[in-house]
Tab-separated table of C-alpha atoms and ligand atoms in Angstrom:
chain	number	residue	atom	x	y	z
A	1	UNK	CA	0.000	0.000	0.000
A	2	UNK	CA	0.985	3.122	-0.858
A	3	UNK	CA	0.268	7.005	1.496
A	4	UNK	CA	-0.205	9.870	-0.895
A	5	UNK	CA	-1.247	13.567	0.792
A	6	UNK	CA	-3.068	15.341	-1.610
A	7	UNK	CA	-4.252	18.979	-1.348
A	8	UNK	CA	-7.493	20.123	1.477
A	9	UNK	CA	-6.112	17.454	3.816
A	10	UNK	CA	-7.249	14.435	2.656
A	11	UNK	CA	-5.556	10.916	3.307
A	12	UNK	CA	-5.252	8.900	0.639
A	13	UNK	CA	-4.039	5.210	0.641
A	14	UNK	CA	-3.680	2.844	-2.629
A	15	UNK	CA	-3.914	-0.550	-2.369
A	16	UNK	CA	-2.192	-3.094	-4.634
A	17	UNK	CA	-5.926	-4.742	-4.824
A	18	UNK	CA	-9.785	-4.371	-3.992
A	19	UNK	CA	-9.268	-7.138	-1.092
A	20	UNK	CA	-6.798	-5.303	0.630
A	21	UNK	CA	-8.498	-2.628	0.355
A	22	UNK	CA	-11.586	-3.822	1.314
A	23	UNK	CA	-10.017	-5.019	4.493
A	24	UNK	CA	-8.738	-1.610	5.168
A	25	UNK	CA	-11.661	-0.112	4.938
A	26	UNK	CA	-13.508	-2.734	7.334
A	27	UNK	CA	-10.557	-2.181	10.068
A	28	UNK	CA	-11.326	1.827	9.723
A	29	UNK	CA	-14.972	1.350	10.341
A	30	UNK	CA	-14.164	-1.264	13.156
A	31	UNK	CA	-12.045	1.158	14.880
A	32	UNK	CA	-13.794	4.257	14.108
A	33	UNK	CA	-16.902	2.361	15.936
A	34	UNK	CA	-15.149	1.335	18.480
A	35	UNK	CA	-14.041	4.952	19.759
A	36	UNK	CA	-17.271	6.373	18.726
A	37	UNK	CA	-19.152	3.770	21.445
A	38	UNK	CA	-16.191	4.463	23.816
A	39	UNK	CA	-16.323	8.102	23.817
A	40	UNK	CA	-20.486	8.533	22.821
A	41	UNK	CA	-22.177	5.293	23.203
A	42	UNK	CA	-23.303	5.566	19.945
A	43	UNK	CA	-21.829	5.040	16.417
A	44	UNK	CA	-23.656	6.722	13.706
A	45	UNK	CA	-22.925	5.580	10.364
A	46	UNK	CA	-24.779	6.558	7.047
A	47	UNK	CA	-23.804	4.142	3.855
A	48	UNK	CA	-23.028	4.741	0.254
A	49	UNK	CA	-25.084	3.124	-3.024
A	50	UNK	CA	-23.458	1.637	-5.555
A	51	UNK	CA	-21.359	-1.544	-6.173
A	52	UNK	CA	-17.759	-0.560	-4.726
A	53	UNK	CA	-19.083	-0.883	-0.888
A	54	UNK	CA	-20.613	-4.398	-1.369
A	55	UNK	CA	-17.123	-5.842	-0.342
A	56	UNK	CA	-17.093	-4.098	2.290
A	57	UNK	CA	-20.182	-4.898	3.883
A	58	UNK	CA	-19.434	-8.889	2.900
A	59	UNK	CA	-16.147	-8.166	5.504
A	60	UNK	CA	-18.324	-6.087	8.329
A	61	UNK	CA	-20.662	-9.171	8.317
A	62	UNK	CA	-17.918	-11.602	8.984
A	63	UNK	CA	-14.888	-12.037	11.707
A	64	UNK	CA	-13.056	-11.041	12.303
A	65	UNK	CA	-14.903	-6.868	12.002
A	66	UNK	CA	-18.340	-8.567	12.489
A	67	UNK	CA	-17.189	-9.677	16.316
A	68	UNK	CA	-15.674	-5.776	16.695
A	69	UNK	CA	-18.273	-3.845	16.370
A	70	UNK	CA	-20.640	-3.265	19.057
A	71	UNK	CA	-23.920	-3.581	17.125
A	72	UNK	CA	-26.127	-2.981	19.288
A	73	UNK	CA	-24.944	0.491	19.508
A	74	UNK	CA	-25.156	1.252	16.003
A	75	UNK	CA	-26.985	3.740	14.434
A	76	UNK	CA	-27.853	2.851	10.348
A	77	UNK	CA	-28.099	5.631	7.706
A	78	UNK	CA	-27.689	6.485	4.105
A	79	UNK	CA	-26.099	8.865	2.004
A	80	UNK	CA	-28.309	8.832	-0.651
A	81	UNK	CA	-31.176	6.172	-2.428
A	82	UNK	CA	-32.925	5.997	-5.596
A	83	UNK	CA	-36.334	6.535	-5.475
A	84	UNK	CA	-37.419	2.861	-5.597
A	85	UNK	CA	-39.360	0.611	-3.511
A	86	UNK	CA	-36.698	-0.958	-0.656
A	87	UNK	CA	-36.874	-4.817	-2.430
A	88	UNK	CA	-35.856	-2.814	-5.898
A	89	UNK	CA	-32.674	-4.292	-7.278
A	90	UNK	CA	-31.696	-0.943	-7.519
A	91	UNK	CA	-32.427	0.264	-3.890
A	92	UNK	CA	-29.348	1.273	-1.614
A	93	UNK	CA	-31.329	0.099	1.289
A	94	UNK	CA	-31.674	-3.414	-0.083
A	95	UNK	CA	-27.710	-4.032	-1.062
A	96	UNK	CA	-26.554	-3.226	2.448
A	97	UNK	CA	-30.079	-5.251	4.614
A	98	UNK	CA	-28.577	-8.006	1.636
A	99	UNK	CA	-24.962	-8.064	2.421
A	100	UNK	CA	-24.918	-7.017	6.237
A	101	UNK	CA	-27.543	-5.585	8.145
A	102	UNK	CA	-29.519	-9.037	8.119
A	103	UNK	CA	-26.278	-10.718	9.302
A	104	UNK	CA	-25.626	-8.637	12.381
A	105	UNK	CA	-27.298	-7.943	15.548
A	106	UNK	CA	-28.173	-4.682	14.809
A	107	UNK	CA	-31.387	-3.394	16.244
A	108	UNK	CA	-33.957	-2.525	13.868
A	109	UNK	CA	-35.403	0.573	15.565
A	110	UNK	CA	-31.495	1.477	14.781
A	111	UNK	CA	-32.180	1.602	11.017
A	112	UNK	CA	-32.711	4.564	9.393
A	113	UNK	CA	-33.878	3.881	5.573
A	114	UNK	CA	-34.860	6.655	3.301
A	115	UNK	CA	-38.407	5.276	2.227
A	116	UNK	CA	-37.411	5.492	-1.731
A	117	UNK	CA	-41.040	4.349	-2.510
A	118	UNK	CA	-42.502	8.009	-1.756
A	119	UNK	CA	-42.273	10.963	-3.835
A	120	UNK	CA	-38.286	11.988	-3.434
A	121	UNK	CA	-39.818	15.527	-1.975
A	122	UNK	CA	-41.640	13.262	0.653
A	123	UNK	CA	-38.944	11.235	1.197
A	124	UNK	CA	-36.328	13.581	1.622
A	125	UNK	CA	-38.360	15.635	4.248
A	126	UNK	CA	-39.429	12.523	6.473
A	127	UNK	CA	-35.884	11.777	6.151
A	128	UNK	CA	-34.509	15.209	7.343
A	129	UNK	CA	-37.611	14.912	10.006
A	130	UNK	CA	-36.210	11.813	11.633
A	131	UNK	CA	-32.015	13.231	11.157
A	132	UNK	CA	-33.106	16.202	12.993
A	133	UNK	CA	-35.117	14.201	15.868
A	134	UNK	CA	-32.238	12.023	16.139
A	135	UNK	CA	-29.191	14.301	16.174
A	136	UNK	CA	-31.013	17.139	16.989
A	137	UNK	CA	-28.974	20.845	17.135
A	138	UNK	CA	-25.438	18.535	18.226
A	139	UNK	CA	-23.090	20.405	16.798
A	140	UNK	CA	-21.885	16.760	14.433
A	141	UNK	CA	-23.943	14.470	12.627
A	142	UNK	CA	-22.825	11.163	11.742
A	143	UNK	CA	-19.335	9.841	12.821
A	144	UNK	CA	-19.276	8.646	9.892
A	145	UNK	CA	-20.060	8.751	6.043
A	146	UNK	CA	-19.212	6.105	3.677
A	147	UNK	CA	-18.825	8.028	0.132
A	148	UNK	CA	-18.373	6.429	-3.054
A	149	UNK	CA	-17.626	8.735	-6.268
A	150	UNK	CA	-18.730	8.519	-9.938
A	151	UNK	CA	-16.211	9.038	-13.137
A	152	UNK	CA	-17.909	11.967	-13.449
A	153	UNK	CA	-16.775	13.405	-9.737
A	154	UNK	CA	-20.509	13.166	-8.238
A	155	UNK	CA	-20.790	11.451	-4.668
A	156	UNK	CA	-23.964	10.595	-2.740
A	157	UNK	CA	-26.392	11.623	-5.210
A	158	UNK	CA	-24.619	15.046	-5.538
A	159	UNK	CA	-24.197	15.314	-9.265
A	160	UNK	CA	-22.371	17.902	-11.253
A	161	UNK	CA	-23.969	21.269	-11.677
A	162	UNK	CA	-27.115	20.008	-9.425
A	163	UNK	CA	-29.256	21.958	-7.705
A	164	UNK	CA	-29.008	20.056	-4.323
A	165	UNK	CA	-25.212	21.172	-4.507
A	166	UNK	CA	-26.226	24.880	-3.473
A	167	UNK	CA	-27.946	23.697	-0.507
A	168	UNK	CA	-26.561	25.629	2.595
A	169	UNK	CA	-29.239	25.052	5.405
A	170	UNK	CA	-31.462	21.418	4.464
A	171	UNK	CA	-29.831	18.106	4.991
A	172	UNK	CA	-31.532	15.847	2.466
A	173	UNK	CA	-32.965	16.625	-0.695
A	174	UNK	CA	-34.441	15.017	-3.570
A	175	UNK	CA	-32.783	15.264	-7.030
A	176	UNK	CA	-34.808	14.728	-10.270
A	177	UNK	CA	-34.950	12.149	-13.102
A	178	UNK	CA	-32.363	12.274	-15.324
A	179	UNK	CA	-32.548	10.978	-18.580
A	180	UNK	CA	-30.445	7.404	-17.905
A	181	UNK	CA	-30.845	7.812	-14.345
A	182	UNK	CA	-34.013	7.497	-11.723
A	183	UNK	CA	-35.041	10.044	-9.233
A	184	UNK	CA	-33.024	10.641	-5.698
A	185	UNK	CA	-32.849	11.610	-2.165
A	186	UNK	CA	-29.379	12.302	-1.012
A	187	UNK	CA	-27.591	13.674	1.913
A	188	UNK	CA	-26.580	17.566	1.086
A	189	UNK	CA	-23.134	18.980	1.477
A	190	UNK	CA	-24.029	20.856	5.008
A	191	UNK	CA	-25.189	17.140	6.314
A	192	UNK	CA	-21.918	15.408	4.645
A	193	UNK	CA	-19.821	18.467	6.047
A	194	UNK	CA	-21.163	18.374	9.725
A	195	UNK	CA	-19.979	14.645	10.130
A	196	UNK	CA	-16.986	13.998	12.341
A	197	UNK	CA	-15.453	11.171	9.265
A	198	UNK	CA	-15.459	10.460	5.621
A	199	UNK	CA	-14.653	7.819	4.045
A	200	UNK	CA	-14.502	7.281	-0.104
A	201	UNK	CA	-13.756	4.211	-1.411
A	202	UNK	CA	-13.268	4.158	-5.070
A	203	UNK	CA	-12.021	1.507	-7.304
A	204	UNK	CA	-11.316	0.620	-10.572
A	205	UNK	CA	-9.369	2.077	-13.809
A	206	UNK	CA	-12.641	4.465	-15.269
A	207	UNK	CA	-12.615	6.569	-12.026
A	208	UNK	CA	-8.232	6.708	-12.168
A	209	UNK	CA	-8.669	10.657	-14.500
A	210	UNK	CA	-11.606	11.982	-11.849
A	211	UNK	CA	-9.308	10.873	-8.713
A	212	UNK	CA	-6.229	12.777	-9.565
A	213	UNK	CA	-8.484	15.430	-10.973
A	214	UNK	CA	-10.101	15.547	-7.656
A	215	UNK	CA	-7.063	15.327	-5.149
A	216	UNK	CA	-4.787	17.180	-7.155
A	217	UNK	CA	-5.852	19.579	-9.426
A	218	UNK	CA	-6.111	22.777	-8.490
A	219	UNK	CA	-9.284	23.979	-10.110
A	220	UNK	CA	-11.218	20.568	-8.454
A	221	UNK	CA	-13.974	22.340	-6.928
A	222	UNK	CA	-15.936	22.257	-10.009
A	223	UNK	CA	-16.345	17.821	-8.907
A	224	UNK	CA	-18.719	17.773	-6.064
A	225	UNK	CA	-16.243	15.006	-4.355
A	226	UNK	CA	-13.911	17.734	-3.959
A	227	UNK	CA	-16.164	19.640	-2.043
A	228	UNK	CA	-16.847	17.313	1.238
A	229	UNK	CA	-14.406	18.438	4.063
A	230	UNK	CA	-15.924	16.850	7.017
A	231	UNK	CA	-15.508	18.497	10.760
A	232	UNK	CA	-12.911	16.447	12.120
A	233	UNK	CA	-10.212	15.808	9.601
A	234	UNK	CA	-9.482	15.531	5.692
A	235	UNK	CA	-11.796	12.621	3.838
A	236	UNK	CA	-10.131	9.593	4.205
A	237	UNK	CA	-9.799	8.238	0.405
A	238	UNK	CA	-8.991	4.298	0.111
A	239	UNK	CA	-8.279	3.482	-3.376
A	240	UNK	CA	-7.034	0.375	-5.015
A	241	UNK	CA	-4.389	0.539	-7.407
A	242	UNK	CA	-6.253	1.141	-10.889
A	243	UNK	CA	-8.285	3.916	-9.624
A	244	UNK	CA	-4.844	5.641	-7.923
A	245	UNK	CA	-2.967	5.038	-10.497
A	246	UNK	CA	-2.936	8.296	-12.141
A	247	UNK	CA	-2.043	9.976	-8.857
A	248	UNK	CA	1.694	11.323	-9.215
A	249	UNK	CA	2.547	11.164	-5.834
A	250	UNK	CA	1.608	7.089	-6.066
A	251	UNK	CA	4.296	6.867	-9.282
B	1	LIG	C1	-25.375	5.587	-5.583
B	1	LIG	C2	-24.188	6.128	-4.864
B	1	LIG	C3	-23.253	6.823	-5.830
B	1	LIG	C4	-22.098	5.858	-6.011
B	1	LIG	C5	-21.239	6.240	-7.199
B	1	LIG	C6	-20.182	5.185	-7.477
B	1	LIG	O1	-26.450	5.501	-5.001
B	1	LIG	O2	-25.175	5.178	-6.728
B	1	LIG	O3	-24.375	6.680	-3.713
B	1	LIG	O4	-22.780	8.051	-5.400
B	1	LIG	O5	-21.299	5.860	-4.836
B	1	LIG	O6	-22.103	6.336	-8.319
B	1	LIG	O7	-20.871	4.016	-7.829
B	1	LIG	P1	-20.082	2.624	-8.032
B	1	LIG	O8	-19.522	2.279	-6.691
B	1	LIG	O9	-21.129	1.662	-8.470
B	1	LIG	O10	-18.991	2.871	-9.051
């Protein structure tokens, strides 16, 4: 593995493979828990869409992470769904109740899903509704935010040039249709911003030009990726080798 620090503070690892890196990411969330529930009580943790996580959340449901996490204490949310009905192939919630939430012991009431099967105005409010009744005015959201990233630099269901990128006061909002690409409700940059961690994991060769355009150019605010600098700390960025291999510093 290879430590690159890139510009805005973020840490950035590259892994010779998706396994390692997989298993780097589940020790991060492990620990990260683990002095959450020491310090709080509580780990609050809202997961990414999309297929790079789904390794991840294999490795969380098995030992060795599965037996260091303290479940129990374990708060489930998302950073973003499609609006879809929660058994949709395409629904976030369904990929991580799939892959780990039905394999731990983590308490239901616990489980925060954005209900993709009402209108994505609905949806979003109910889901800002419950944030706010759980977190309150405390001055940090989540402890942590699992982020993926598209080729095109969107994260969460923050796309390029979209309207729910100007956001300065709500927490969740709902996108619109595009033309290849369903409705959403996704976390806003305030929400992503007022967490104390963020993690993006991003893998693969087609997302190699938007990671070094994101960690190292200078003009990178224009990729809404750039633009998440949680409260306490640069975004943590684990990578495996094909998507950081563009990155000078890792050459
Ligand atoms: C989603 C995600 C989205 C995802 C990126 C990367 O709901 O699709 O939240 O932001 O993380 O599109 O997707 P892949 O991991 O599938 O490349």
């Amino acid at each position: 593995m290879t430590g690159v620090r890139t510009g805005e503070g973020a840490e950035v690892t590259v892994y010779p493979d998706r396994g390692s890196m997989d298993r780097a990411a589940a020790g991060l969330v492990a620990e990260l828990s683990r002095s959450a529930v020491m310090s709080r009580g509580t780990f609050a943790v809202a997961l990414s869409g999309g297929t790079t996580p789904r390794g991840l959340y294999r490795l969380l449901a098995s030992s060795p992470y599965r037996e260091r996490i303290a479940w129990k204490a374990v708060h489930v949310y998302w950073a973003d769904e499609r609006a879809v009905t929660p058994d949709h192939e395409d629904s976030n919630y369904r990929t991580a109740q799939e892959l780990l939430l039905s394999q731990v012991p983590v308490l239901r009431e616990n489980i925060h899903r954005i209900r993709g099967e009402e209108t994505p105005a609905s949806a979003a409010d109910s889901y800002e509704r419950e944030m706010v009744a759980h977190f309150g005015q405390a001055p940090f959201l989540f402890d942590l935010v699992i982020l993926g990233m598209g080729a095109d630099g969107h994260t969460a269901s923050l796309f390029p040039g979209s309207a729910a990128l100007t956001a300065t006061e709500r927490l969740v909002l709902p996108v619109p249709a595009e033309s290849m690409r369903q409705a959403r409700i996704t976390l806003t940059l305030p929400a992503i911003n007022r967490s104390r961690r963020v993690l993006f994991l991003v893998a693969g060769a087609e997302k190699a030009g938007v990671v070094s355009e994101v960690l190292e150019r200078k003009d990178r605010n224009r990729y809404p990726a750039a633009l998440v600098r949680p409260a306490e700390g640069g975004p943590i960025w684990l990578l495996d080798s094909a998507a950081g291999s563009l990155l000078r510093a890792a050459s």
